[in-house]
Tab-separated table of C-alpha atoms in Angstrom:
chain	number	residue	atom	x	y	z
A	24	GLN	CA	36.152	4.138	7.320
A	25	VAL	CA	33.890	6.171	5.208
A	26	GLN	CA	33.646	10.053	5.753
A	27	LEU	CA	30.258	11.725	4.208
A	28	VAL	CA	29.725	15.331	3.944
A	29	GLU	CA	26.725	17.229	2.966
A	30	SER	CA	25.937	19.949	1.211
A	31	GLY	CA	23.219	22.275	-0.721
A	32	GLY	CA	20.707	22.867	1.650
A	33	GLY	CA	19.202	26.436	2.185
A	34	PHE	CA	16.436	28.181	2.337
A	35	VAL	CA	14.115	28.120	-1.035
A	36	GLN	CA	10.789	28.825	-1.414
A	37	ALA	CA	7.419	26.187	-2.424
A	38	GLY	CA	8.674	24.882	-6.304
A	39	ASP	CA	11.722	25.552	-6.643
A	40	SER	CA	14.807	23.063	-6.587
A	41	LEU	CA	17.795	22.381	-5.045
A	42	ARG	CA	20.772	19.782	-5.587
A	43	LEU	CA	22.140	18.241	-2.441
A	44	SER	CA	25.892	16.536	-2.460
A	45	CYS	CA	27.663	14.091	-0.442
A	46	ALA	CA	30.850	13.870	-0.631
A	47	ALA	CA	32.831	10.916	0.863
A	48	SER	CA	36.687	10.425	2.163
A	49	GLY	CA	38.327	7.535	3.144
A	50	ARG	CA	36.995	4.979	1.218
A	51	THR	CA	35.896	4.886	-2.572
A	52	LEU	CA	31.722	4.641	-3.056
A	53	GLY	CA	32.132	1.957	-5.330
A	54	SER	CA	31.231	-0.897	-3.172
A	55	TYR	CA	28.348	1.287	-0.874
A	56	ASP	CA	24.793	1.799	-1.519
A	57	MET	CA	23.857	5.004	-0.802
A	58	GLY	CA	21.003	6.416	0.722
A	59	TRP	CA	19.335	10.084	1.999
A	60	PHE	CA	17.225	10.185	4.807
A	61	ARG	CA	15.569	13.555	6.790
A	62	ARG	CA	14.340	14.202	9.539
A	63	ALA	CA	11.916	16.918	9.865
A	64	PRO	CA	11.203	18.572	13.643
A	65	GLY	CA	9.797	16.696	15.927
A	66	LYS	CA	9.654	13.211	13.984
A	67	GLU	CA	11.751	10.351	13.105
A	68	ARG	CA	13.718	9.816	10.527
A	69	GLU	CA	12.388	8.913	7.664
A	70	PHE	CA	14.014	6.788	4.276
A	71	VAL	CA	14.252	9.581	1.230
A	72	ALA	CA	15.557	7.753	-1.382
A	73	ALA	CA	18.687	5.649	-2.101
A	74	ILE	CA	21.228	3.753	-5.075
A	75	SER	CA	22.965	1.091	-5.456
A	76	TRP	CA	26.812	0.733	-5.553
A	77	SER	CA	26.446	0.398	-9.702
A	78	GLY	CA	23.618	3.076	-9.629
A	79	THR	CA	21.763	0.861	-11.822
A	80	MET	CA	19.394	0.465	-8.874
A	81	THR	CA	16.675	3.376	-6.678
A	82	TYR	CA	14.784	3.681	-4.286
A	83	TYR	CA	12.457	6.434	-3.351
A	84	ALA	CA	10.207	7.130	-0.754
A	85	ASP	CA	6.387	7.451	-1.770
A	86	SER	CA	6.239	11.109	-0.588
A	87	VAL	CA	9.427	11.829	-2.841
A	88	LYS	CA	8.597	9.906	-5.975
A	89	GLY	CA	8.889	12.129	-9.174
A	90	ARG	CA	10.484	15.072	-7.382
A	91	PHE	CA	13.546	14.003	-6.093
A	92	THR	CA	16.264	12.133	-8.276
A	93	ILE	CA	19.002	10.481	-6.298
A	94	SER	CA	22.426	9.997	-8.527
A	95	ARG	CA	25.532	9.448	-7.950
A	96	ASP	CA	29.360	9.599	-9.421
A	97	ASN	CA	32.086	7.221	-8.113
A	98	ALA	CA	34.518	8.420	-10.097
A	99	LYS	CA	34.031	11.690	-7.991
A	100	ASN	CA	33.184	9.860	-4.613
A	101	THR	CA	30.068	11.906	-4.466
A	102	VAL	CA	26.101	10.667	-4.485
A	103	TYR	CA	23.656	13.622	-5.468
A	104	LEU	CA	20.045	14.185	-4.594
A	105	GLN	CA	17.924	16.607	-6.708
A	106	MET	CA	14.680	18.085	-5.248
A	107	ASN	CA	12.448	19.434	-7.586
A	108	SER	CA	9.061	21.034	-6.752
A	109	LEU	CA	9.691	21.054	-3.193
A	110	LYS	CA	7.019	21.951	-0.072
A	111	PRO	CA	7.612	23.019	3.108
A	112	GLU	CA	6.753	19.176	4.473
A	113	ASP	CA	10.476	18.799	2.942
A	114	THR	CA	11.746	20.923	5.341
A	115	ALA	CA	14.056	18.595	7.466
A	116	VAL	CA	17.588	18.072	8.257
A	117	TYR	CA	19.064	16.038	5.361
A	118	TYR	CA	21.940	13.064	5.901
A	119	CYS	CA	23.345	10.933	3.542
A	120	ALA	CA	24.328	7.508	4.467
A	121	ALA	CA	26.632	4.486	3.321
A	122	LYS	CA	25.751	0.802	3.420
A	123	ARG	CA	28.202	-2.126	2.246
A	124	SER	CA	26.351	-3.581	-1.140
A	125	THR	CA	25.344	-6.723	0.789
A	126	ASN	CA	21.926	-6.110	0.789
A	127	TRP	CA	19.608	-4.219	-1.872
A	128	ALA	CA	16.288	-5.063	-0.512
A	129	ALA	CA	17.422	-3.540	3.039
A	130	ALA	CA	18.642	0.051	1.493
A	131	LYS	CA	15.353	1.867	2.600
A	132	GLN	CA	16.187	1.079	6.867
A	133	ALA	CA	17.933	3.346	8.502
A	134	HIS	CA	19.940	0.593	10.670
A	135	GLU	CA	21.258	-0.382	7.773
A	136	TYR	CA	23.692	1.913	7.213
A	137	ASP	CA	27.394	1.923	8.629
A	138	TYR	CA	28.813	5.611	7.803
A	139	TRP	CA	26.342	9.023	8.008
A	140	GLY	CA	26.983	12.540	7.273
A	141	GLN	CA	26.459	15.095	9.623
A	142	GLY	CA	23.631	16.654	7.903
A	143	THR	CA	22.822	19.847	5.855
A	144	GLN	CA	19.233	21.906	6.805
A	145	VAL	CA	16.758	22.262	3.726
A	146	THR	CA	14.458	24.572	4.834
A	147	VAL	CA	11.401	25.245	2.322
A	148	SER	CA	9.020	27.985	3.090
A	149	SER	CA	5.139	28.945	1.713
């Protein structure tokens, strides 16, 4: 069992930056691919970014490419999402998730993930 806890959300102005963290307990994250997803009010949950267990491969949604960076520190059992040049449309609850590293090609699919955090709110004001 893996427990995930997100932190770092908040209320910012358009153009600002935030760094989200996802701390894991229960098991080492070293054998899990990790993803960030978000759900905006009235919208479906959507993929944001993913990173392979080794940190050598990443995926990004087109809407965040070039602005967001996912990274991980397996020694600290933590995954990060650096968000720059934030826009009002980035407003959402952000969730981190862990999936066993058996199918990297499916890392954008929410249903592939086995463990989820409780989410952290990010609000970007114009």
